[in-house]
Each structure stands twice: as structure tokens, then as C-alpha cells.
Coordinates of C-alpha atoms and ligand atoms in Angstrom, one line a residue:
X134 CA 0.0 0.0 0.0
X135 CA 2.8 2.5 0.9
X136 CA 4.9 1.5 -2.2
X137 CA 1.5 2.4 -4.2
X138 CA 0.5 5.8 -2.3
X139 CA 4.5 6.5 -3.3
X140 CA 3.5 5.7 -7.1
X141 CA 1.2 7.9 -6.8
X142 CA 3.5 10.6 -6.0
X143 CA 5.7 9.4 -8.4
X144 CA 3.5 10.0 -11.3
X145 CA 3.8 14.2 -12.1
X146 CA 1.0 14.0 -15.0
X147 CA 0.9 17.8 -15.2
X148 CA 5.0 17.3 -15.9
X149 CA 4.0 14.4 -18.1
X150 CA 1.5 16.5 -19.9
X151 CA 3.9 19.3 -20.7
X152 CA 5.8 17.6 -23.4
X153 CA 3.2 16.8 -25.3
X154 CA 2.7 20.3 -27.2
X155 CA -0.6 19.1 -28.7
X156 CA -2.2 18.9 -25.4
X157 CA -2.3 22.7 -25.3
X158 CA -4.5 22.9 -27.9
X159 CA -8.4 24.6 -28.0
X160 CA -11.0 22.5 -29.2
X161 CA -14.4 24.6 -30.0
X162 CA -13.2 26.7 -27.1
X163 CA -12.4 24.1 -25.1
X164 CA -9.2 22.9 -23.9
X165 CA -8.9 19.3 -25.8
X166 CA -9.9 16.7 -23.7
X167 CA -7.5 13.5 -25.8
X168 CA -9.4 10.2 -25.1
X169 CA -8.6 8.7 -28.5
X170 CA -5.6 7.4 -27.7
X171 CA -6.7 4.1 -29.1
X172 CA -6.7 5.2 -32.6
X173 CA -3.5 7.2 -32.0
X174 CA -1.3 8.7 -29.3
X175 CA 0.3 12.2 -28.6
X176 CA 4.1 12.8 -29.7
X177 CA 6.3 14.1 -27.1
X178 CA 8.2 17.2 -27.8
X179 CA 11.6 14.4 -28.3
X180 CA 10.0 12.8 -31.2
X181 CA 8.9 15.7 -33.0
X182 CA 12.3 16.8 -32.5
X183 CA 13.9 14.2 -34.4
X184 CA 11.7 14.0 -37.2
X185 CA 12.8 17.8 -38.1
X186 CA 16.6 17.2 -37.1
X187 CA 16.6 14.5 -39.7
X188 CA 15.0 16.3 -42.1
X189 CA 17.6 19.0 -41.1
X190 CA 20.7 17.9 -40.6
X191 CA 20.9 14.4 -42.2
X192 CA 18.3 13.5 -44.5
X193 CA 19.7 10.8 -46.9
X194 CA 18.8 7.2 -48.1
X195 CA 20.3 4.3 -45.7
X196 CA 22.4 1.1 -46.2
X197 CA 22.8 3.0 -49.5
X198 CA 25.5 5.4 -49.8
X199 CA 28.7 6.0 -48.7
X200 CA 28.6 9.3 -48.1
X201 CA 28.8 11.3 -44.6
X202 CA 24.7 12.1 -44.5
X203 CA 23.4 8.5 -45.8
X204 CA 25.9 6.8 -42.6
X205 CA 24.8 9.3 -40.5
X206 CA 20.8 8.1 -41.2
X207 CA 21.8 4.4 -41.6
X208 CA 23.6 4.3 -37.7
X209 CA 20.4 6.3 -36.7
X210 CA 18.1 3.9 -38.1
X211 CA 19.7 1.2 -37.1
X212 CA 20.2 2.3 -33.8
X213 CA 16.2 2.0 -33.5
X214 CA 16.6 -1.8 -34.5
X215 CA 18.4 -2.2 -31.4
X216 CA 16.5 -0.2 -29.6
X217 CA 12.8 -2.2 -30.2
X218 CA 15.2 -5.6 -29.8
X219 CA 15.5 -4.6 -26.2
X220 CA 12.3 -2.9 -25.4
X221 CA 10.3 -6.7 -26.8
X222 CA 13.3 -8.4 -25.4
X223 CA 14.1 -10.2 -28.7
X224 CA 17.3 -12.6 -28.9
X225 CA 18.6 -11.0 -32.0
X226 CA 18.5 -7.6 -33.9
X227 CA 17.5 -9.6 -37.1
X228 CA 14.4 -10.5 -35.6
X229 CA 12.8 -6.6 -36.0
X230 CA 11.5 -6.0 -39.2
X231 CA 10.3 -2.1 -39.7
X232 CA 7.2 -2.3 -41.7
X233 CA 4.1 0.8 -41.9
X234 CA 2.3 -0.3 -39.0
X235 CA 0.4 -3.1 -37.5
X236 CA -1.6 -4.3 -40.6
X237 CA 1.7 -4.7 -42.8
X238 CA 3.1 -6.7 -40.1
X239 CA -0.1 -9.5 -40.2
X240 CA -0.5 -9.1 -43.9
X241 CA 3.6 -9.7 -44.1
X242 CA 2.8 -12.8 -41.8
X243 CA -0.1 -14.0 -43.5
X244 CA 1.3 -13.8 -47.2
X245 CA 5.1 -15.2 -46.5
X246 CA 4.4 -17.5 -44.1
X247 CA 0.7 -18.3 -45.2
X248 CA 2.0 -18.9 -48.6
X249 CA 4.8 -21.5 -47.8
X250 CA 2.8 -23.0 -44.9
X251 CA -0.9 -23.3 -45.5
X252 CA -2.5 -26.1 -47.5
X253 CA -6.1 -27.1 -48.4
X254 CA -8.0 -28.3 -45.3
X255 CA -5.3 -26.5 -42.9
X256 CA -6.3 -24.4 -40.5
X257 CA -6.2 -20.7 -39.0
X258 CA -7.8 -20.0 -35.6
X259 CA -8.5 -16.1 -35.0
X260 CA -11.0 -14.8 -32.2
X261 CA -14.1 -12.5 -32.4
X262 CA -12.8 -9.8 -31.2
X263 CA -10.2 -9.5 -33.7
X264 CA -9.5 -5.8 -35.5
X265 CA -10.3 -6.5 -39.3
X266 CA -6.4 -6.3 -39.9
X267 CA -6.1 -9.6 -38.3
X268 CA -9.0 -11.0 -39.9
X269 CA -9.2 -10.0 -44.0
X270 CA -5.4 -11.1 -44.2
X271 CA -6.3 -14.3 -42.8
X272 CA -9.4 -14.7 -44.9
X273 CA -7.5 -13.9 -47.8
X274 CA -4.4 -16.5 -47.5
X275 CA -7.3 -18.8 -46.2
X276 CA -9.3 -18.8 -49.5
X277 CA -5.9 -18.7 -51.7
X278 CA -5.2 -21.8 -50.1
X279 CA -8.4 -23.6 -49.2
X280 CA -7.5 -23.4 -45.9
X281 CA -10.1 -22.8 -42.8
X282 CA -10.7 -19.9 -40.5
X283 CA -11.7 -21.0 -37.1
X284 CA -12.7 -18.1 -34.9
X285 CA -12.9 -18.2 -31.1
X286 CA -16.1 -17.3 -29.0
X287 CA -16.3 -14.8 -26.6
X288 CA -18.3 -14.4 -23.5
X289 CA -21.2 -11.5 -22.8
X290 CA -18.2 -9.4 -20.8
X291 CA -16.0 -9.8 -23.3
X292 CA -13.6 -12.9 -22.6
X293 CA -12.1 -15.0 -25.1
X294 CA -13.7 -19.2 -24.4
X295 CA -10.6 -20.8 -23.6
X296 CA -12.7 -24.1 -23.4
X297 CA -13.6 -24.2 -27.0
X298 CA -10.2 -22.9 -28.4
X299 CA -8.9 -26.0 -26.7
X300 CA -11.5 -27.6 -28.4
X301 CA -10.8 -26.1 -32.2
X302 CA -7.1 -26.9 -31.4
X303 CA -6.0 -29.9 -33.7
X304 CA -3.2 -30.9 -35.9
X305 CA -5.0 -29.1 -38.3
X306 CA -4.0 -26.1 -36.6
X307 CA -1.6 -24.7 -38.4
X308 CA -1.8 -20.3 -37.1
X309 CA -3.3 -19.1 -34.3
X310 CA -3.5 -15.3 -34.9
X311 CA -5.1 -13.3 -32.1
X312 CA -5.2 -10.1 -30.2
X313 CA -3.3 -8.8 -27.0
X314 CA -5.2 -6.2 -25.8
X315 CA -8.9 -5.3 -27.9
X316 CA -9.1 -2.6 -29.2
X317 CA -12.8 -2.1 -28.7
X318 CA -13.4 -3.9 -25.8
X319 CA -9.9 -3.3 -24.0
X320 CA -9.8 -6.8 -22.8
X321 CA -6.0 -8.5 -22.0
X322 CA -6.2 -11.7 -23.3
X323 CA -3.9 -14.4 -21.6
X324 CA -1.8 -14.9 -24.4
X325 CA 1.0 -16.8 -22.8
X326 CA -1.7 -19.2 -21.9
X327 CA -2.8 -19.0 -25.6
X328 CA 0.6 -19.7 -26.8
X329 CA 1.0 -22.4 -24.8
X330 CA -2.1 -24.3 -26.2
X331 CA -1.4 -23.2 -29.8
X332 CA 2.1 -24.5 -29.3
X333 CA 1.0 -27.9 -27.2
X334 CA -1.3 -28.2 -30.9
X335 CA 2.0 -27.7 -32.9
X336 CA 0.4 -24.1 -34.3
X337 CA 2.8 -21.2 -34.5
X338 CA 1.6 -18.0 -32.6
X339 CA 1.2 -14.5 -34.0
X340 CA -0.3 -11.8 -31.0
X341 CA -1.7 -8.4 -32.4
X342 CA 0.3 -5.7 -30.1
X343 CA -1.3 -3.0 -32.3
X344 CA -3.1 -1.9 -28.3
X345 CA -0.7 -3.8 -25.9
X346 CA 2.7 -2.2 -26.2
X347 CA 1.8 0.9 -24.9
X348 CA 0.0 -0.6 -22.1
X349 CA 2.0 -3.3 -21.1
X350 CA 5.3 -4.5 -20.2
X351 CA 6.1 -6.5 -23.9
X352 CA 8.5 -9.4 -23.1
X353 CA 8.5 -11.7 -26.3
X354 CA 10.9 -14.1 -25.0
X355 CA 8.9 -14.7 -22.0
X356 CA 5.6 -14.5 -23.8
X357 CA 7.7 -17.2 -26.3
X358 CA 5.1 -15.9 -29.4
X359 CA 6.6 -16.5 -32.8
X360 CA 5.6 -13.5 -34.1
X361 CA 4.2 -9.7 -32.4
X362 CA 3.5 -7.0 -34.2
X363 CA 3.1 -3.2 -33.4
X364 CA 2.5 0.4 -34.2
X365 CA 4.8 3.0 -33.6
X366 CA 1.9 5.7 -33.9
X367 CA 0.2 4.1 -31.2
X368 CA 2.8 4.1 -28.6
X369 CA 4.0 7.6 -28.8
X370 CA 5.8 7.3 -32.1
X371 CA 5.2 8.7 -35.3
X372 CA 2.6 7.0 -38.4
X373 CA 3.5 5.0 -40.6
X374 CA 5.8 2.8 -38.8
X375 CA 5.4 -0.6 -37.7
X376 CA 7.2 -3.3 -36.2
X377 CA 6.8 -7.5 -36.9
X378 CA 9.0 -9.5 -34.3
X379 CA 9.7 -13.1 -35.6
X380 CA 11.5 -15.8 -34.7
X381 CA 14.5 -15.8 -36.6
X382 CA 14.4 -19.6 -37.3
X383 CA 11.0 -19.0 -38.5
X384 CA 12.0 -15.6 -40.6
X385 CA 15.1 -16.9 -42.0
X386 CA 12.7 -19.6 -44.3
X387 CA 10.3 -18.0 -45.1
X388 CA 10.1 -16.6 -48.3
X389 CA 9.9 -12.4 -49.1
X390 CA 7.1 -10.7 -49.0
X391 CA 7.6 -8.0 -51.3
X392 CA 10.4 -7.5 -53.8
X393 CA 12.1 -4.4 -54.9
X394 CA 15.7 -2.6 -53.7
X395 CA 17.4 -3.6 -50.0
X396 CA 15.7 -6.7 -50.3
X397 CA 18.1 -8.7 -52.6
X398 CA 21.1 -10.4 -52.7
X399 CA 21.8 -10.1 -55.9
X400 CA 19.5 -10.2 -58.9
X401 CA 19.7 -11.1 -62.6
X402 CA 17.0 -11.4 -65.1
X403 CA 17.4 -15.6 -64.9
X404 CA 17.7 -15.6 -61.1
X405 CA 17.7 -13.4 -57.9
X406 CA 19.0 -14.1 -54.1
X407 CA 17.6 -12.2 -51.7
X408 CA 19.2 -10.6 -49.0
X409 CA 19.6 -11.6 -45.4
X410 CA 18.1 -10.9 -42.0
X411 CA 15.8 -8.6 -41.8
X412 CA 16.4 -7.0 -44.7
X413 CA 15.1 -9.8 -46.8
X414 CA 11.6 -8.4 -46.0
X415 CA 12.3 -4.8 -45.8
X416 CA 11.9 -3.7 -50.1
X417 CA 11.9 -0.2 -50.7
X418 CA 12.9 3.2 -49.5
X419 CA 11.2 3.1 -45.6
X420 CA 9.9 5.7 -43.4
X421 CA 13.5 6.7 -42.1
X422 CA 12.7 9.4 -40.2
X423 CA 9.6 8.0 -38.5
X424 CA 11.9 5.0 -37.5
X425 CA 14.4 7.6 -36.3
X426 CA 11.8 9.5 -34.1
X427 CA 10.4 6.1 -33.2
X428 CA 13.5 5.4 -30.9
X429 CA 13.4 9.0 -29.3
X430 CA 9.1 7.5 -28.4
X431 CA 10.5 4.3 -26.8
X432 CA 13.4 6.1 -24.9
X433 CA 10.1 8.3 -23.4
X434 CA 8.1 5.4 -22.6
X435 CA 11.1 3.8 -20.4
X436 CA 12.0 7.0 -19.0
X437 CA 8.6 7.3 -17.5
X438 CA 8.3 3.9 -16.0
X439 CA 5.9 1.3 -17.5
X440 CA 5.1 -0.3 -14.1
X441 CA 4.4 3.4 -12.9
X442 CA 2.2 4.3 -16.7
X443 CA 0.6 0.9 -15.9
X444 CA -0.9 1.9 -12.5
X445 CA -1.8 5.3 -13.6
X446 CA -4.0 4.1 -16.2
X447 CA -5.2 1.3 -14.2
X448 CA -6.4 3.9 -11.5
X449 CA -7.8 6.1 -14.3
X450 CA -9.8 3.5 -16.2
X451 CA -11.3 2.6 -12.4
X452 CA -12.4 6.0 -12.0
X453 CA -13.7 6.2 -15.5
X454 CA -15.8 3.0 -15.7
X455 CA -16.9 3.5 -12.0
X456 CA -18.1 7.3 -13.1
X457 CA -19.4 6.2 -16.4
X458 CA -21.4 3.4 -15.6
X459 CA -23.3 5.2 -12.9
X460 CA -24.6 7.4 -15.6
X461 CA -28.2 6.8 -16.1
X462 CA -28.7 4.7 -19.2
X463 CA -25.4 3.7 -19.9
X464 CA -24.8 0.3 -21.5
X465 CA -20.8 -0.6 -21.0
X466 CA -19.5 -3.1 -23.8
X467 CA -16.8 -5.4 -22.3
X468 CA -16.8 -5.5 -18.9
X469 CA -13.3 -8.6 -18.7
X470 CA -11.8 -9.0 -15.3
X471 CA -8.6 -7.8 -16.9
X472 CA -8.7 -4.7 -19.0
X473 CA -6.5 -2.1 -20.2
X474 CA -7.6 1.9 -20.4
X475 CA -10.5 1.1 -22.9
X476 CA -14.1 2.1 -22.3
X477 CA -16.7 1.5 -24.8
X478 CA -20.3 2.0 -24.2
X479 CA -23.7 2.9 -25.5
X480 CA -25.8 5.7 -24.6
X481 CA -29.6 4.4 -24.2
X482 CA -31.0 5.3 -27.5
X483 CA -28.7 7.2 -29.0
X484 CA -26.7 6.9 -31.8
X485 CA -22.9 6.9 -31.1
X486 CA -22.3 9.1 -33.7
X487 CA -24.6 12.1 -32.7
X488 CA -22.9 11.6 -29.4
X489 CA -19.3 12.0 -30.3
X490 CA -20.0 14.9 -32.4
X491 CA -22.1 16.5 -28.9
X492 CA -18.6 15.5 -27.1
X493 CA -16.6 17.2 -30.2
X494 CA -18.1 20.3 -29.6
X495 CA -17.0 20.4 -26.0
X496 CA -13.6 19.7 -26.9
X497 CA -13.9 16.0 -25.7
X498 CA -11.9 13.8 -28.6
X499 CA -13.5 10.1 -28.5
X500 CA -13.8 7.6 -31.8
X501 CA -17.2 6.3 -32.3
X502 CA -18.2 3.4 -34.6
X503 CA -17.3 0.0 -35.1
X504 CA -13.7 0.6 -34.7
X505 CA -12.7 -1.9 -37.6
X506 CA -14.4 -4.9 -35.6
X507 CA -17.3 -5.3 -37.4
X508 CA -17.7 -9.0 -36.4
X509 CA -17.5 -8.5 -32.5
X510 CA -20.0 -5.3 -32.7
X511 CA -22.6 -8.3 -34.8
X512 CA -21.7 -10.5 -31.4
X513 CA -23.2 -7.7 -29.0
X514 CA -26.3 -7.1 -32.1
X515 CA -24.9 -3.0 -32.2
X516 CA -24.1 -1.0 -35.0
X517 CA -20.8 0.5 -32.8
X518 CA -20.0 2.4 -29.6
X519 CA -19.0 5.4 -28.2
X520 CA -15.2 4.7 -27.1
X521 CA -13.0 6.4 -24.7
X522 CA -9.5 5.3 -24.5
X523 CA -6.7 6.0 -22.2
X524 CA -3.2 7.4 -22.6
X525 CA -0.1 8.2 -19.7
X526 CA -0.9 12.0 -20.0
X527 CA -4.7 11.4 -19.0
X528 CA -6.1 13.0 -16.0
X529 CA -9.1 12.1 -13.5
X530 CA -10.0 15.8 -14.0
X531 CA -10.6 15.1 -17.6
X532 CA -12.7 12.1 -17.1
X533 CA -14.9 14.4 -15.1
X534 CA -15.4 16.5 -18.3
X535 CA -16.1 13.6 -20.0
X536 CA -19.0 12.5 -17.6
X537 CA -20.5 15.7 -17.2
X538 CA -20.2 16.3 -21.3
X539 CA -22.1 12.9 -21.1
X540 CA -24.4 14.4 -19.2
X541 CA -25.3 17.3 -21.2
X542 CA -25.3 15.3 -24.2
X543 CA -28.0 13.1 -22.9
X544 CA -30.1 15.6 -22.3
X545 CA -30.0 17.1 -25.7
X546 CA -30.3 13.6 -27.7
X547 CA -32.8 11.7 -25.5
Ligands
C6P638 N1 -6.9 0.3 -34.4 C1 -8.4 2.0 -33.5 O1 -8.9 3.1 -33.5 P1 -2.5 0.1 -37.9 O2 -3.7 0.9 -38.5 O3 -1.9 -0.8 -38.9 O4 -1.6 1.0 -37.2 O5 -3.2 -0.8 -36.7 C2 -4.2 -1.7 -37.1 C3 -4.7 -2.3 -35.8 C4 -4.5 -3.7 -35.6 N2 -4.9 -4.3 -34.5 C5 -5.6 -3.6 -33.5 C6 -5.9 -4.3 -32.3 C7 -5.8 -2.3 -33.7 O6 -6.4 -1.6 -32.7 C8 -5.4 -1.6 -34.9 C9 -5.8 -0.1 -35.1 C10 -7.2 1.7 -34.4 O7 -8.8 1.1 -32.8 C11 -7.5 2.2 -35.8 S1 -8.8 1.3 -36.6

């Protein structure tokens, strides 16, 4: 108890919130109230900073030239590779493969390893509550292949049925692709346990971290997952980044994903080799600078103290869901014993669009809709919900806005 009343302490938010220029912004007259952190986070001041001092001081192409600018961006960019190998605690460097985000990572998964893997009658087991970027590249490797997708129930607060993905497990089995922490829902789904299972079956394991790694403490060694994959934007970093950890023994034969310059070994017209570790799956110019700035994101993150983040939004999505759900009316969706700072809900009659456009005008910032889970919203029979989601810079002050805003809102729609 003391240890946590110190935390507490610990945590300067109003410090915290100072670095993230964007904060200081007016929205319809309001002082932003940021609760879409879900869809994307803040940048700290750092990372802003280094996307303009590349763009400065060193822009050049990497692993490229020769020249004083293009070794100057390659170190920087590779310095990031190390960086995410010991923030996932990966064995080797070659295992972190920089892709756009999130989606490229599954779709990367899906079409390499899908392709050399996958066979008629196979199968792939996903879960409901799956974001449609680990669905569609699934369905789409599935039908190439005439493989099946097997999807896991989930219970009326939002829990995966561990019982019948035992069940579905078989030598069959050949992927089991599902989500860390939900997106819509913000249920932490025991994936350690999941890999376990899948592995017991002989499946190889790919977790969605699109919503964990800036939530949780990411340990891939520990978690022993064959594959993770991340967004940068969504853990302080810039767009348009991405990150898919494999297992090198897995990586290594699998066969590229995409072809085109950096990925080769050498090519002629009769016959090309393709390059090693991870370059083999990283064609094309990438986002340099984003991966740059992305290092300066993860340097933030562990200079504020995940354990402390961790508790913060713990305490905050408490106070939120204990505040919200004593609103009259409300209808909370995903109510899992273990959650992360997620809360989606319905407001009695309303449609969740007309109520994030009431909370837009009061300077409250919340996403609305089906959030790209189309197939969990037909679960709970609802077009979508109204979602607020947590960040390290939120306040219990501005989760007081958001329930009186609610308020107001209700009385204008209802
Ligand atoms: N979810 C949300 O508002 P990308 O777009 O590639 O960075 O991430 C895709 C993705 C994959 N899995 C999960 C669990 C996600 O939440 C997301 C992105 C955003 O919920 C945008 S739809």
C-alpha cells in the first residue's frame, strides 16, 4: 500500500502532460480533452524533434550510400533496430523488421508464411474480437489456399472461451492469430496461456500488439510468441511505422514478402537471391525518419516507468468505468476482469455518432463506430460504440469532463 501511495507521488502528469505540445491545444473553445488514444497517441516534444533534425541535418537514403549524410541516417536507423530488440526483449537484432504499422506486419505474416505453410483443409484460428487487420489477411491467405478460419467465442463481458479454443485446437491447426489487448473492448487476453495451447497443438503463434505495447510490459521471449507486431503511432511514435518480431528460425525460411531494392542479394534477369536478416523483408525506401523519431518514443516510454504508466491508467480507467457506468442509461460493452484503459459504451437510444460529435463540440476527442471490428459489434447485435481510450498523459480531471459532457449530451439527444 505505501509502495503504491509513493507511485502515486511518483506520477507528475501535469509534468508528463507538458511535453506533449498538442495537449495545449483549443478545441471549439475548449481545452482538448484527448481520449482517442486508441486510434492514436500524442508525440512528445523528443520525437517531434527528431523528425525535423533528420529532415535538417541528415536527411539521406540508408544502407545505401557512402557518403557522410546517408551513414549518418543508416547508424540512426539502425540504432532504432536495437533499440525495439530490447524494449520486446528479442534474442537478436534480425528479428525486428520495420514495416508501416500493425496491418503490414499481419499481412507480411499472412502472405510469406501463409503462402509456404498453408494447404487445403489447414487451419487458422482467430477470435471475435479480432480488429479487421487480423481478420481479412487471414481470410485472404485462407481462400488462396483452401485453408479454414476457425474463430474463437467470446463471453457477454467480453472474454475470449478458452474451453472451446482448446476444443478447435487440432493438428490441423496450423496459425493461431489473435489479439493482446482489444481494441474495442480493451480486454488483456492471456496470451501466454494462448501460446502455450497453440504450441501444445504444434500451431505457430502471431499476437496483435497493435493496443498492448503501450499498455503493457512486452517481453517476447517470455511470452515465447513466434511472431508480435506493433505500431509506432500508437505508442508515442510517429505514423506510418510498424514493427513485426519473428522468430529468426522461422523468418530466416520463409520466403519475401515484397520485392524491390534492399531486399536482394543479388539479382539477374534468370535468377535473384535475396538478402539476409531482416532486410530480406524490408523492399523499398522506408519511413527513415519515422523510425528515427520512433527510438526517441520508446526512450520516453522507459524513461517514465511502465510499471508506474501501468498503475496510472489502471487507477484512471477505475475511476472512468466507475463514473461512467453510474450514468443513467449507460450500456458498457466489455466489462473482462482484466482490462486495459479502454471504455466503450452505448448511450440508451442514442446513436454513437450524434454523441461523439455532442462531445466534439465540448472539446472531448473520442472515436465512435465499429472501430474496424465489425464482427465483434454483430456479437453484442450494435451498430458501434461510443469509445474512450486511455493514454499516460490522462487526467481524472478530464474524465470528469467527459462524464458531465455525457451528461449534457444526454439531455439534448434523449
Ligand atoms: N486500431 C483503433 O482506433 P494500424 O492501422 O496498422 O496502425 O493498426 C491496425 C490495428 C490492428 N490491430 C488492432 C488491435 C488495432 O487496434 C489496430 C488499429 C485503431 O482502434 C484504428 S482502426
Amino acid at each position: 500500500m505505501e509502495a503504491v501511495k509513493e507511485n502515486i507521488q511518483a506520477y507528475n502528469v501535469t509534468a508528463l502532460r507538458n511535453k506533449f505540445p498538442v495537449l495545449n491545444v483549443k478545441v471549439n473553445r475548449h481545452p482538448l480533452v484527448y481520449l482517442d488514444n486508441a486510434a492514436t497517441t500524442q508525440k512528445p516534444e523528443s520525437v517531434i524533434k527528431a523528425l525535423e533534425s533528420y529532415y535538417k541535418n541528415y536527411n539521406a537514403n540508408i544502407h545505401r550510400g557512402i557518403h557522410h549524410l546517408a551513414e549518418k541516417a543508416t547508424a540512426a536507423f539502425e540504432e532504432t533496430r536495437t533499440e525495439v530488440q530490447k524494449f520486446l526483449n528479442a534474442a537478436y537484432r534480425e528479428e525486428i523488421i520495420f514495416t508501416k504499422g500493425t496491418t503490414e506486419s499481419i499481412n507480411l505474416v499472412a502472405s510469406s508464411w501463409g503462402r509456404k505453410n498453408l494447404k487445403e483443409n489447414d487451419e487458422v484460428i482467430i477470435s471475435t474480437m479480432e480488429h479487421h487487420s487480423n481478420i481479412v489477411p487471414w481470410q485472404l491467405i485462407c481462400e488462396e489456399k483452401k485453408a479454414k478460419l476457425k474463430v474463437i467465442p467470446i463471453s457477454d463481458e467480453g472474454e475470449l472461451d478458452l474451453d472451446t479454443f482448446h476444443s478447435l485446437l487440432s493438428p490441423k491447426t496450423k496459425m493461431v492469430s489473435v489479439v493482446h489487448v482489444s481494441n474495442s473492448l480493451g480486454t488483456i487476453n492471456p496470451v501466454e496461456e494462448i501460446i502455450e495451447m497453440a504450441h501444445a497443438a504444434g500451431a505457430v503463434v502471431l499476437i496483435d500488439g497493435a493496443q498492448s505495447t503501450a499498455h503493457l510490459k512486452i517481453d517476447v521471449a517470455r511470452m515465447n510468441c513466434d511472431f508480435f507486431a506493433l505500431s509506432a503511432h500508437k505508442v508515442y511514435g510517429p505514423t506510418g511505422v510498424g514493427v513485426l518480431y519473428g522468430k529468426k528460425e522461422i523468418l530466416e525460411v520463409m520466403p519475401p514478402y515484397q520485392g524491390g531494392g534492399e531486399m536482394i542479394g543479388e539479382v539477374k534477369f534468370e535468377k535473384t537471391t535475396y538478402n539476409e536478416l531482416p532486410y530480406k523483408f524490408e523492399a523499398g525506401t522506408p519511413n527513415i525518419a519515422g523510425v528515427i523519431a520512433f527510438r526517441e518514443a520508446l526512450f520516453f516510454l522507459n524513461a517514465n516507468n511502465p510499471t508506474l504508466i501501468h498503475e496510472h491508467e489502471q487507477r484512471l480507467l477505475e475511476y472512468a468505468t466507475e463514473k461512467i457506468s453510474a450514468l443513467d442509461g449507460i450500456r458498457l460493452i466489455g466489462r473482462a476482469k482484466n482490462k486495459a484503459g479502454v471504455i466503450s459504451f452505448l448511450l440508451n437510444g442514442a446513436h454513437p455518432q450524434d454523441v461523439g460529435v455532442l462531445l466534439d463540440q465540448q472539446g472531448i476527442a473520442v472515436r465512435t463506430g465499429h472501430h474496424c471490428t465489425q464482427p465483434l459489434m454483430d456479437r453484442f447485435g450494435i451498430p458501434g460504440t461510443v469509445r474512450a481510450s486511455l493514454a499516460m498523459y490522462n487526467t481524472h480531471e478530464e474524465i470528469d469532463l467527459l462524464t458531465e459532457a455525457l451528461l449534457k449530451a444526454k439531455k439534448m439527444l434523449l
